[in-house]
Coordinates of C-alpha atoms in Angstrom, one line a residue:
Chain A
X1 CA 14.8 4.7 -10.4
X2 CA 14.5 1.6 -8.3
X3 CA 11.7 -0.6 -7.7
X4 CA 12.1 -0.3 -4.0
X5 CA 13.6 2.8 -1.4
X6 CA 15.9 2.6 1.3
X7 CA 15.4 3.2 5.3
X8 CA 16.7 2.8 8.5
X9 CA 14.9 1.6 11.9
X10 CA 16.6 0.5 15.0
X11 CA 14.5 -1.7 17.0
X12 CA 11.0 -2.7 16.8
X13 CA 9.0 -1.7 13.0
X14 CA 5.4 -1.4 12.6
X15 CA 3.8 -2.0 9.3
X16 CA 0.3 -0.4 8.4
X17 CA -2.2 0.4 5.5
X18 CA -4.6 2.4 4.4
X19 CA -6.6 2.8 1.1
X20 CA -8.8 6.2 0.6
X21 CA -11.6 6.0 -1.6
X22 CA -13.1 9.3 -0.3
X23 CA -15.7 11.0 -2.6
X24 CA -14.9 14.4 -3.0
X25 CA -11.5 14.0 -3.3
X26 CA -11.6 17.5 -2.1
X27 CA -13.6 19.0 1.0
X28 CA -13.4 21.8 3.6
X29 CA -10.5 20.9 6.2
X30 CA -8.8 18.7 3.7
X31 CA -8.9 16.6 0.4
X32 CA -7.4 13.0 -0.2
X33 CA -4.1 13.8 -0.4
X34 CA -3.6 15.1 3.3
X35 CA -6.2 12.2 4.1
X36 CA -3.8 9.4 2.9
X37 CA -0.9 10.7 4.5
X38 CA -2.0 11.5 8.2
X39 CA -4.4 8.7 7.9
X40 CA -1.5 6.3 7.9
X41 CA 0.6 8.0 9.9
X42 CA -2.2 8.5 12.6
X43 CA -2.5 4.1 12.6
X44 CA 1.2 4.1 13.3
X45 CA 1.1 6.4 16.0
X46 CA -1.8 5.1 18.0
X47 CA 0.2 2.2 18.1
X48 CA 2.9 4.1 19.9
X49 CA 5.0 4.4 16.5
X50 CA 6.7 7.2 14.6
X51 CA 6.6 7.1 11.1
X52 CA 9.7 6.8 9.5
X53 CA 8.9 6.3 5.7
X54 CA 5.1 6.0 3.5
X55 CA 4.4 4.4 0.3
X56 CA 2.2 5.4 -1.8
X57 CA 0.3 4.3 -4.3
X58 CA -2.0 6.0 -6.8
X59 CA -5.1 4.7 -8.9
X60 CA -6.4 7.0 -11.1
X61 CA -9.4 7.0 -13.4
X62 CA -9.5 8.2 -17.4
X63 CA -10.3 11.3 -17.6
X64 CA -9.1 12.6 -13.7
X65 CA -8.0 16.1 -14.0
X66 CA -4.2 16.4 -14.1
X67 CA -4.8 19.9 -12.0
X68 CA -6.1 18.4 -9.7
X69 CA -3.8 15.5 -9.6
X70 CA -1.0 18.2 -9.1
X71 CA -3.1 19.6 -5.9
X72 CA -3.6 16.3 -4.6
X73 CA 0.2 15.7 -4.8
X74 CA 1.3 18.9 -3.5
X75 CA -1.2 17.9 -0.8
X76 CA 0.9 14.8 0.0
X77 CA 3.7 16.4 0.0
X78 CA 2.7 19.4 2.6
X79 CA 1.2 16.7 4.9
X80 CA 4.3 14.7 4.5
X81 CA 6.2 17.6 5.6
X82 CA 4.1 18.7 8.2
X83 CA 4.5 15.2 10.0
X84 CA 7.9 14.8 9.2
X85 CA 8.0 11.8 6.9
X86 CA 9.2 11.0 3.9
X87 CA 7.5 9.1 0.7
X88 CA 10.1 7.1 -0.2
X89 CA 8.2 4.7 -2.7
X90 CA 5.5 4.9 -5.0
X91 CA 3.5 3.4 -8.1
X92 CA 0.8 4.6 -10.2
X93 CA -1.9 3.0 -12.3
X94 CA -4.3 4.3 -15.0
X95 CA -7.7 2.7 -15.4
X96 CA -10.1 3.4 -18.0
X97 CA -13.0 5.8 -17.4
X98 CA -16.0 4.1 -15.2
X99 CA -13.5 1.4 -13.6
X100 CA -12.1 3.8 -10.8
X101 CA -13.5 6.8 -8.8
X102 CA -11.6 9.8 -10.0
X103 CA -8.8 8.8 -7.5
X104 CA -7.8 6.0 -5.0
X105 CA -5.0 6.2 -2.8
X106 CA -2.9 3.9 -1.1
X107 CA -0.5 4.7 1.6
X108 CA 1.8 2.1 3.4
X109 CA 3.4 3.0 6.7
X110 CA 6.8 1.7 8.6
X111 CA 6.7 3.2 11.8
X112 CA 9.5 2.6 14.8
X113 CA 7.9 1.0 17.9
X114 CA 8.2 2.9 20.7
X115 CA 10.6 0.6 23.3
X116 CA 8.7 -0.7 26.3
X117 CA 5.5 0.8 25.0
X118 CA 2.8 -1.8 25.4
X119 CA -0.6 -0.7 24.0
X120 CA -3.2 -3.2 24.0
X121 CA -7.0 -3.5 25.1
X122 CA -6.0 -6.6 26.9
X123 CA -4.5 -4.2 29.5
X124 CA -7.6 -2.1 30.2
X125 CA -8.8 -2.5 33.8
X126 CA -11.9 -1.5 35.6
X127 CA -11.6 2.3 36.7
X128 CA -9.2 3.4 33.6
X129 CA -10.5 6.1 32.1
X130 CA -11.7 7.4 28.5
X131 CA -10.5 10.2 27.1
X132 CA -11.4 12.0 23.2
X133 CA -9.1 14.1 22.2
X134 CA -11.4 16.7 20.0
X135 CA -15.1 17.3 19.2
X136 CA -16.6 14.2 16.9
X137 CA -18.1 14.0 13.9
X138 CA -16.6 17.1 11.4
X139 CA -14.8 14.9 9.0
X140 CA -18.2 12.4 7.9
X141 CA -20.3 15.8 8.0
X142 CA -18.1 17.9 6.2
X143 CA -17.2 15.4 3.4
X144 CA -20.9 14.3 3.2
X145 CA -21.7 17.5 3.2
X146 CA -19.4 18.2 -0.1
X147 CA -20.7 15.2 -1.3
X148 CA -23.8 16.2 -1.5
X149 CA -23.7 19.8 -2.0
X150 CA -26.1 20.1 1.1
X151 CA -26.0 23.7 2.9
X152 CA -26.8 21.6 6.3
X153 CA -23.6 20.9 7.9
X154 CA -21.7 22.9 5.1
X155 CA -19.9 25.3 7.8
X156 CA -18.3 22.7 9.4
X157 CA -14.6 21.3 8.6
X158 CA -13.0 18.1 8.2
X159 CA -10.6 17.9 11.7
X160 CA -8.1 15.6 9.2
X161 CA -5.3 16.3 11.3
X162 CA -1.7 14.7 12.1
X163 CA -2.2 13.0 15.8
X164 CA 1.4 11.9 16.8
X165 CA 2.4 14.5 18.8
X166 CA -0.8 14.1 20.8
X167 CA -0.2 10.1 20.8
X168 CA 3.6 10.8 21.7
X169 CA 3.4 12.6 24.6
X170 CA 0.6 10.5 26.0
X171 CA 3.4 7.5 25.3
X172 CA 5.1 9.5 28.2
X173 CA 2.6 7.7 31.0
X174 CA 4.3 5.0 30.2
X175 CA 2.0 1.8 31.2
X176 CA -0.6 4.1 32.6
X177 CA -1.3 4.1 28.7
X178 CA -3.4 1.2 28.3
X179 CA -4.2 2.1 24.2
X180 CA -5.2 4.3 21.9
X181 CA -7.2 4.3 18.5
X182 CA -8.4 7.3 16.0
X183 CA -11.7 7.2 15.6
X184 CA -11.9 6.8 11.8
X185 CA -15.0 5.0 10.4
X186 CA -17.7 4.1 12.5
X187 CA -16.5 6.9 15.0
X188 CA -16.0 6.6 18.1
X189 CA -19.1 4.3 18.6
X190 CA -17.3 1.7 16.5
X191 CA -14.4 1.8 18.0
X192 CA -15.1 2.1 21.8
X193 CA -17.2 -1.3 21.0
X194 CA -14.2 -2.8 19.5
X195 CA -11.6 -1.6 22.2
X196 CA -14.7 -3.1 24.9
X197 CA -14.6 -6.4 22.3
X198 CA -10.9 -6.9 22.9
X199 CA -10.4 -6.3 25.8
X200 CA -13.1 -7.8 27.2
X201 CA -14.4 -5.0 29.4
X202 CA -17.7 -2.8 29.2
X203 CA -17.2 1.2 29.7
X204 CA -19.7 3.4 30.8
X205 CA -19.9 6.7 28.9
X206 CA -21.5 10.1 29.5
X207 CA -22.6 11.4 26.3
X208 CA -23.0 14.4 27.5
X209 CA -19.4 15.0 28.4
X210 CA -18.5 13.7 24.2
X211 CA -17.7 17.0 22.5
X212 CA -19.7 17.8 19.5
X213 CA -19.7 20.8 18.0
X214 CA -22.9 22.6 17.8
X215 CA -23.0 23.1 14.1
X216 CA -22.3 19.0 13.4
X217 CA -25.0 18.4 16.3
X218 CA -27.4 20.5 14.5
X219 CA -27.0 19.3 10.9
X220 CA -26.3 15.8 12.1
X221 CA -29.7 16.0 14.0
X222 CA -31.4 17.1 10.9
X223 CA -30.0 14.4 8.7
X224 CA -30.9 12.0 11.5
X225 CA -27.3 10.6 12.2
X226 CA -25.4 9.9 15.4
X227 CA -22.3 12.1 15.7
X228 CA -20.6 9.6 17.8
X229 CA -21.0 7.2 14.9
X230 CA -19.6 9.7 12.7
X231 CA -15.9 9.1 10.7
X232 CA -13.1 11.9 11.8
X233 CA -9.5 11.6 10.9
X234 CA -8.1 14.1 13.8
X235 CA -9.5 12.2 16.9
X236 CA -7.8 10.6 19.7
X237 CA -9.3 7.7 22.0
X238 CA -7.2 6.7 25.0
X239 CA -7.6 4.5 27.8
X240 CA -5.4 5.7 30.5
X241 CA -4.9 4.3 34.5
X242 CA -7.5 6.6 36.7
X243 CA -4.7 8.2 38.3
X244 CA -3.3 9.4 35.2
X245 CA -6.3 11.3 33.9
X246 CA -5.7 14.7 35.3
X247 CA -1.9 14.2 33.9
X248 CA -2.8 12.5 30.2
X249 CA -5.8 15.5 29.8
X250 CA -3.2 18.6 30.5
X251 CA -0.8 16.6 28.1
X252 CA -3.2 16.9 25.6
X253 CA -4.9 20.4 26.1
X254 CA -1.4 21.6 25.9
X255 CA -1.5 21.3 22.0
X256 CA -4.2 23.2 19.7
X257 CA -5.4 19.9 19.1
X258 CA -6.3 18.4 22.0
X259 CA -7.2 21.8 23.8
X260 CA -10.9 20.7 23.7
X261 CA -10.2 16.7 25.1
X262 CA -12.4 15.7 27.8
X263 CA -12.8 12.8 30.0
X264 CA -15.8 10.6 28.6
X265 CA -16.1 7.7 30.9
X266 CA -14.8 5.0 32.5
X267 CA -13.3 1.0 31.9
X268 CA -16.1 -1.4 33.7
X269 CA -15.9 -4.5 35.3
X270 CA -19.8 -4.4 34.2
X271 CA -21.0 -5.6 30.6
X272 CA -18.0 -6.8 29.4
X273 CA -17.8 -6.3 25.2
X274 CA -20.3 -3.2 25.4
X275 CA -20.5 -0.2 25.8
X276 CA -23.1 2.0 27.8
X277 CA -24.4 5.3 27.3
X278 CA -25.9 7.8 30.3
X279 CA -28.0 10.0 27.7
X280 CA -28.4 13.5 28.4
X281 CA -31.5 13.2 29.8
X282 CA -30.7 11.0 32.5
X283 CA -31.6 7.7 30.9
X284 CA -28.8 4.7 30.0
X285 CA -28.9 2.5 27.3
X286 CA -26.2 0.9 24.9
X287 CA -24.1 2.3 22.3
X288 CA -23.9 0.0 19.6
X289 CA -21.5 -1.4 17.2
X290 CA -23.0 0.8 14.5
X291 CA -24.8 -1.1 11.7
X292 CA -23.6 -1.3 7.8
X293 CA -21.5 1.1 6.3
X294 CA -23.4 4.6 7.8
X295 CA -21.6 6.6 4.7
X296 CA -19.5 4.9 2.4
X297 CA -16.7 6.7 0.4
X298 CA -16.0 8.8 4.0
X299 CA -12.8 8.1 4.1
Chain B
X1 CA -7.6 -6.2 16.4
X2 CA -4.3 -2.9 15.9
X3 CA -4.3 -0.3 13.6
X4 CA -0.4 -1.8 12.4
X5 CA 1.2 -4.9 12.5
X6 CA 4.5 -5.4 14.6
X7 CA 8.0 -6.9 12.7
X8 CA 11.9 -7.3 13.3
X9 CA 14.8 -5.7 11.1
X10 CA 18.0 -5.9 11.3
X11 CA 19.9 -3.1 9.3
X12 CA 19.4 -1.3 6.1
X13 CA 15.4 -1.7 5.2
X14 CA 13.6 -1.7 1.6
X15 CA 10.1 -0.6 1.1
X16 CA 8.0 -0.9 -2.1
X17 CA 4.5 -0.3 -3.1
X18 CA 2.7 -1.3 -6.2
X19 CA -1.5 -1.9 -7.0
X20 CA -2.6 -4.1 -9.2
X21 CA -5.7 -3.8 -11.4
X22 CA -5.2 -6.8 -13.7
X23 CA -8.5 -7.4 -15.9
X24 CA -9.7 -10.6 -15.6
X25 CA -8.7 -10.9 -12.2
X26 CA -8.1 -15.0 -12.5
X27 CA -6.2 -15.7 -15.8
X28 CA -4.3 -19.4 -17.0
X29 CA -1.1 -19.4 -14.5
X30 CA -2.2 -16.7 -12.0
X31 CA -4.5 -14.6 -10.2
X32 CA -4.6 -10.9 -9.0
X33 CA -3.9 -12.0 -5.2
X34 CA -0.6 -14.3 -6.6
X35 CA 0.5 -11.1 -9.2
X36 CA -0.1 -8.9 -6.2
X37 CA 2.3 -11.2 -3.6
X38 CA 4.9 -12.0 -6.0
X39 CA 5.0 -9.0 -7.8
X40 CA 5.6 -6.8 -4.6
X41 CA 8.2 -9.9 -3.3
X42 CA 9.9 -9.2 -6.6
X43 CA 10.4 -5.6 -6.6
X44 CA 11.9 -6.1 -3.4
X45 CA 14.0 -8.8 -4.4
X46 CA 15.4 -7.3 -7.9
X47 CA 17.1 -4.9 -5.0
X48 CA 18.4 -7.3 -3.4
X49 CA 16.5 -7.3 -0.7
X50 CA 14.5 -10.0 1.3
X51 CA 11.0 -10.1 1.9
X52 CA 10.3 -9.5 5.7
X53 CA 6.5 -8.2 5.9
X54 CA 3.7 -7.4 3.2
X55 CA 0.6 -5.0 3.6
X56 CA -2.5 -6.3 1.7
X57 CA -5.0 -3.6 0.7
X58 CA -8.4 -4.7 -1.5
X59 CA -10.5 -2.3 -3.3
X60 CA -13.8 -4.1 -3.7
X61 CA -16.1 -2.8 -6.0
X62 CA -19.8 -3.6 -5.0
X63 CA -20.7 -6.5 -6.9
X64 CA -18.0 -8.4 -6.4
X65 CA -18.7 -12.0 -5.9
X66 CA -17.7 -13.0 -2.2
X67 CA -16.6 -16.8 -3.7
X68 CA -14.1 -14.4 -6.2
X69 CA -12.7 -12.5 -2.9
X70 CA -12.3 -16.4 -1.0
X71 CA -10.6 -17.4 -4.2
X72 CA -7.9 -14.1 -4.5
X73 CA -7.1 -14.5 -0.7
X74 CA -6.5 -18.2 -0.7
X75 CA -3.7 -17.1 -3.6
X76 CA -2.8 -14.7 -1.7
X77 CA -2.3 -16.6 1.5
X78 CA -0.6 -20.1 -1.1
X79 CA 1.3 -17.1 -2.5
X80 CA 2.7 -15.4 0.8
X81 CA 4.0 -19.4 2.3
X82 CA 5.4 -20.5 -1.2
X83 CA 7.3 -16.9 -0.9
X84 CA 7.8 -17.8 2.8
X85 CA 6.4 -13.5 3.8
X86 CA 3.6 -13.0 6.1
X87 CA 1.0 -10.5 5.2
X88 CA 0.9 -8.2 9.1
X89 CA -1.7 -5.6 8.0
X90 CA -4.8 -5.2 5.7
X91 CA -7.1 -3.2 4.7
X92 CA -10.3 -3.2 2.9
X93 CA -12.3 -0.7 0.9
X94 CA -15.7 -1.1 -1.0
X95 CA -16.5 1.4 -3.2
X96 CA -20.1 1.4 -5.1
X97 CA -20.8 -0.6 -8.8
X98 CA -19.3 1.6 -11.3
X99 CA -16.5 2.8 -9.2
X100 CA -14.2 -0.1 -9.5
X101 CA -13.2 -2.8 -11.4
X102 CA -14.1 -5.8 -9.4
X103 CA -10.9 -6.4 -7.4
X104 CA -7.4 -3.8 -7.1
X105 CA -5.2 -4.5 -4.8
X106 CA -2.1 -2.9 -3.3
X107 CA 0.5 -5.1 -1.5
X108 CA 3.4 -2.4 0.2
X109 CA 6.4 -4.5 0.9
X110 CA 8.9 -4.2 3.6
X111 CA 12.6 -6.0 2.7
X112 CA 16.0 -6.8 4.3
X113 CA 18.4 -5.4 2.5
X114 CA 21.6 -7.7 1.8
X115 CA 24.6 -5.9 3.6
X116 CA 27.3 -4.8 0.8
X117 CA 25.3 -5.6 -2.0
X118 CA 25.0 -2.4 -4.3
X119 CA 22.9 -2.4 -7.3
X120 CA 22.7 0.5 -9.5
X121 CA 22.4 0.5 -13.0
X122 CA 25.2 3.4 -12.4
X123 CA 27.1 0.3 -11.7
X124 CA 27.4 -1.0 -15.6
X125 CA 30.7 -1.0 -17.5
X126 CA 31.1 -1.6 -21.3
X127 CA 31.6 -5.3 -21.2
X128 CA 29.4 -6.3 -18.8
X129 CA 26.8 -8.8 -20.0
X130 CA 22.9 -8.4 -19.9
X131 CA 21.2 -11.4 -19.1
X132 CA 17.0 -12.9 -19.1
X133 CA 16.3 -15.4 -16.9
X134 CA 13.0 -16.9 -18.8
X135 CA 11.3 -16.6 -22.2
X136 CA 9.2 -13.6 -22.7
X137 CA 5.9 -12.2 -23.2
X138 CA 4.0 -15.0 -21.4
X139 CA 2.5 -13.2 -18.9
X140 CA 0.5 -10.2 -20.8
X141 CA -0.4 -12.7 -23.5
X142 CA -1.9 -15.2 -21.3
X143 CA -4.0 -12.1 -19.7
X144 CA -4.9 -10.5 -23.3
X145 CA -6.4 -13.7 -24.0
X146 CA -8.2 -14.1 -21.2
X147 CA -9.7 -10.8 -20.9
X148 CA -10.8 -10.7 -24.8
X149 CA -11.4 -14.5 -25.2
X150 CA -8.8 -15.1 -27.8
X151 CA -8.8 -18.5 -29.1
X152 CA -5.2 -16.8 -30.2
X153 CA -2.6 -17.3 -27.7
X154 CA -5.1 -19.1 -25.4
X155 CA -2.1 -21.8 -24.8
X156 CA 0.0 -19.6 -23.1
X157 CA 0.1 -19.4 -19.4
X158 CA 1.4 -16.4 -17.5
X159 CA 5.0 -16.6 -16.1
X160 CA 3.5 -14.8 -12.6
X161 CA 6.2 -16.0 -9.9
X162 CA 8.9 -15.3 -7.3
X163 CA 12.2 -14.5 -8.0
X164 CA 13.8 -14.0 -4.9
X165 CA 15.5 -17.3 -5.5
X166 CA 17.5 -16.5 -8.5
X167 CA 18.3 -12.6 -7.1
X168 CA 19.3 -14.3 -4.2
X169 CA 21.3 -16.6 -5.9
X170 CA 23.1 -14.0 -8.0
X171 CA 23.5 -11.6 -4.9
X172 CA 26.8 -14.4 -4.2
X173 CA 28.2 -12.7 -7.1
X174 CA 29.1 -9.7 -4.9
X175 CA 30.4 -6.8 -7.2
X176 CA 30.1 -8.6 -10.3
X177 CA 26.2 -8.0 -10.5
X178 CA 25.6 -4.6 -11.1
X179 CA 21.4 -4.6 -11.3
X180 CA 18.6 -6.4 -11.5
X181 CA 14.8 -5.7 -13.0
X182 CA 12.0 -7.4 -12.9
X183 CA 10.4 -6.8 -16.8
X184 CA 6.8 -6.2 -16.3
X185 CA 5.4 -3.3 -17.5
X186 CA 6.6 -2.5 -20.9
X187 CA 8.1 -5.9 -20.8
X188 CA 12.3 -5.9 -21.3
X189 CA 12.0 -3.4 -23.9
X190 CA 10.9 -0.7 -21.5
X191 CA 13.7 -2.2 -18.6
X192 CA 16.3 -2.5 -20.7
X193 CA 15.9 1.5 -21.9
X194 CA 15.1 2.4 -18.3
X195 CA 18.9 0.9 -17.2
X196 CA 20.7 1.9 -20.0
X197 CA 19.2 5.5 -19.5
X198 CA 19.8 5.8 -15.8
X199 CA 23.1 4.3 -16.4
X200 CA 24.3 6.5 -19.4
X201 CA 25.4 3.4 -21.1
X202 CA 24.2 1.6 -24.6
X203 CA 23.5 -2.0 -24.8
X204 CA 23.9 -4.1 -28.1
X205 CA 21.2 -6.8 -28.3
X206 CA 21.0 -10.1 -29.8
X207 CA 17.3 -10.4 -31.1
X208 CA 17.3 -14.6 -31.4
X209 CA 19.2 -14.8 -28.5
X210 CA 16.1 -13.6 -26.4
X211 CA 14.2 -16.4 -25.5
X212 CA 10.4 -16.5 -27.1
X213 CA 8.1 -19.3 -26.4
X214 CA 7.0 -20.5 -30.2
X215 CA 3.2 -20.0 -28.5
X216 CA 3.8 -16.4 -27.7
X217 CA 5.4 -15.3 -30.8
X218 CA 2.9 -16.8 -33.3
X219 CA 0.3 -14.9 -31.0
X220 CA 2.1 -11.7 -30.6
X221 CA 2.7 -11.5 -34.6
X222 CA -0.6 -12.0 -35.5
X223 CA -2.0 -9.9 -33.1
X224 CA 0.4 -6.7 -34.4
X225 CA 2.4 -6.9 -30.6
X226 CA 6.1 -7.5 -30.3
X227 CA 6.8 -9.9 -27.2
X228 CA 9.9 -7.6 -26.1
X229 CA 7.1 -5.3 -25.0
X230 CA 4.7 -7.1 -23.5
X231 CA 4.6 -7.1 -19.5
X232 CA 6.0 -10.3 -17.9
X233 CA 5.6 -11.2 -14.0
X234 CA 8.5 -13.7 -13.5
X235 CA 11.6 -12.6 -16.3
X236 CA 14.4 -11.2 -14.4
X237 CA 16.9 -9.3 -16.4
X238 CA 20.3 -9.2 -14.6
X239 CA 23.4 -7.0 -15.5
X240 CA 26.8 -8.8 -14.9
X241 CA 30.9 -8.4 -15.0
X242 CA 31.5 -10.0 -18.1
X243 CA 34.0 -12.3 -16.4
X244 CA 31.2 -13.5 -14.6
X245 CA 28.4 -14.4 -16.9
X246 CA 28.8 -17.6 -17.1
X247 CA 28.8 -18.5 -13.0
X248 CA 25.6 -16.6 -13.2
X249 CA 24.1 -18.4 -15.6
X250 CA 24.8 -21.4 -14.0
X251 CA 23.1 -20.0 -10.8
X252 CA 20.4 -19.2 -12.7
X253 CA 20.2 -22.8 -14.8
X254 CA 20.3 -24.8 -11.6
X255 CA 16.8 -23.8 -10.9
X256 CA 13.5 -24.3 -12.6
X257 CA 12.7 -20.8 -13.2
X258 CA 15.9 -20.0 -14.5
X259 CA 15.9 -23.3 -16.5
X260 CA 15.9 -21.0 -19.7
X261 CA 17.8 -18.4 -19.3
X262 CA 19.9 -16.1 -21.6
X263 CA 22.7 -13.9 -22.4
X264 CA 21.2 -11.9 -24.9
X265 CA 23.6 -9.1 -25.0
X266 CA 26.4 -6.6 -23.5
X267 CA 26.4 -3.6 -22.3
X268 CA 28.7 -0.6 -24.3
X269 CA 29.9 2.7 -24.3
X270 CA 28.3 3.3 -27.7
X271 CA 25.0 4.8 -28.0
X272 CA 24.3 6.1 -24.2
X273 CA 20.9 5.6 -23.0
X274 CA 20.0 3.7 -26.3
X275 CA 19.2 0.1 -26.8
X276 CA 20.9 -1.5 -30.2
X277 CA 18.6 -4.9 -31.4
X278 CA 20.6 -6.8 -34.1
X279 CA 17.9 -8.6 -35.1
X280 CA 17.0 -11.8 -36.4
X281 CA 17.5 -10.8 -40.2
X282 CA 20.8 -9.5 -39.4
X283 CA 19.8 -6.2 -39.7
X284 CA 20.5 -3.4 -37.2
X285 CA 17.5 -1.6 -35.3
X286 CA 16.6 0.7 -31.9
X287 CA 14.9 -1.3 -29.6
X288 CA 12.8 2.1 -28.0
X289 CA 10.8 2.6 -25.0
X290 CA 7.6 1.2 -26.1
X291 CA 5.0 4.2 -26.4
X292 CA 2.0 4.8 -24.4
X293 CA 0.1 2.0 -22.4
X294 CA 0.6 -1.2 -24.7
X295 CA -2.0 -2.8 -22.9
X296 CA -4.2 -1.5 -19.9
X297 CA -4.8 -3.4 -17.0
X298 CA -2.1 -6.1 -17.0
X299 CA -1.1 -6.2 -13.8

């Protein structure tokens, strides 16, 4: 009944948001509901946080099916469950038919900072190493896929998934763990550009060693798009000290979600800001800050 | 350049959430980014708690003129100082034309509780007096009119502001205040039926004792609304120990906001969860939860 819930936090808070505008609101893997909840919860923890409590904060077109409202809810609430957090505020607003998209979601985070944790790309040096936690591209295929009703790509799922347990037991390198970022839109080309931005380093990559599933690389071939510019909600990027690679790789593989992480590259002194690509064929060129908004509605 | 913004707490925390799709978004006396700060501020403020760090999130439908989005985010920002809260996180969506409605915003807030202070509408004994802090209706008047271009009512400006001042000023009353509501949707006839509901207690009204502007009741008459129902965005209603009624009004006198304000009736042990109006004719009426949506999109 109040206009604002209670919580407790010792220590340092972090505050993060997310709005999901994604178009199905329902697609293989996942639907918005799960989205909005991991989403936020996965911004906290690549920050070294663990969510403590989420807002959230519904818009909702005329006409949106209350069925599926009810799905979407129970979805929040399994996903809440599932990574241990509570929804301890909300608000809802109507808008009339053609002013909305079926469903918009808001979530609001308040993580607890992990102590002595500093994760930043200012700390990246030359020789740090770059790890991804899961095969790329699934989430944009999937949903575009659904989208568009298109039987290319149709088999795979969205890998929407709850990262902190991967984020918090790579927190356990301590400042071996330079930073860490999920590689939502713009995949991980976008963000490996921005972490290089930052912090003022280049990396060199080896595509070849990215996992990709071979049923996004196919369909993703066929609808002429870069899986590495791709939107997932279930994958990790870390920059970790070069001694800690072995160590930060058998932290992740130890979880189902991480089992397929692979070392991708390497911090350079090189091209600070970009970001270079050995191709598979032997050649090297830059992967760039993708351009526009590849697919919008992804997330 | 991080997925959340870092911030300090001491103690018990609040968090609130709300969107806000007001149509127009710029109306006489406020905008959507000012509604949005404010509005979040207040619901953390009406329970007792101090702003400490806002989220910003913008829905931008395609379309949207960029000199518009400048506009709403200097408010926002002139907003944020004058309610002395920094904005630590944002996010920003854009969803095609047809999918939106210009600008929506959410703003999450996170508070500081004030230690001791307990506000519950469980709180109210028969006796205790229910006050308004400013004259009513303003807000959704000023916003009908601008949406629809009524020459009606186009005098009235929206009340849109921060009331952390007088909560904070009646949170000295320790014990003696019982709640606090800010009266938007539904205006106080919606928030008065809400407390006396969740509080299993009547309240006994004085209809000319709640303070109309002349403006805003000539408008709402001839346009069929009553002004008790119409969404404000700077009214506080306050329940306190009759004893101290008159301290808090004094609080509330002594600044500009509160200039106006009221006691316009008493809490009883009559009539639980109802709201009695005497009204203006000396009659005796139920002031009910206004039905439905009054008026989409006014806030």
């Amino acid at each position: 009944m109040n206009d604002a819930g209670p919580f407790r936090l010792e220590g340092e808070g972090l505050f993060t948001t997310d709005t999901y505008v994604v178009d199905p609101p329902f697609f293989p893997g996942g639907d918005i509901g799960r989205l909005a909840i991991f989403g936020t919860c996965n911004d906290l923890a690549v920050c070294g946080g663990t969510p403590v409590a989420l807002s959230l904060g519904l818009v909702l077109e005329e006409g949106f099916p209350l069925e599926d409202l009810r799905r979407v809810l129970a979805s929040v609430r399994a996903a809440a469950d599932e990574a241990g957090v509570r929804v301890i505020t909300g608000d809802t607003k109507v808008v009339p038919a053609g002013k909305g998209g079926g469903i918009y979601i808001n979530t609001a985070g308040v993580g607890r900072a992990t102590p002595g944790l500093r994760l930043s790309p200012a700390r990246m040096q030359p020789g740090d190493r770059v790890l991804v936690s899961a095969p790329v591209g699934a989430h944009g295929l999937a949903v575009l896929a659904a989208r568009e009703s298109l039987s290319v790509g149709a088999g795979s799922a969205s890998d929407c998934a709850n990262l902190h347990p991967l984020c918090a037991g790579l927190a356990d390198l301590g400042p071996a763990l330079r930073c860490m970022r999920d590689a939502t839109r713009g995949g991980v080309a976008a963000i490996l550009n921005e972490l290089a931005a930052a912090g003022r380093r280049g990396m060199a990559l080896v595509e070849q060693h990215i996992p990709v599933d071979g049923t996004v690389a196919a369909a993703a071939g066929l609808l002429g798009l870069n899986p590495l510019e791709i939107a997932n909600e279930g994958v990790l990027v870390a920059v970790v000290e070069d001694g800690s690679a072995e160590r930060a790789l058998e932290i992740l593989r130890a979880r189902p979600l991480g089992a397929r992480a692979c070392e991708v590259g390497a911090v350079t002194a090189a091209n600070p800001g970009r970001v270079l690509l050995e191709t598979s064929i032997g050649g090297r060129r830059y992967l760039d800050m993708p351009r526009g908004l590849l697919l919008p509605r992804i997330c």
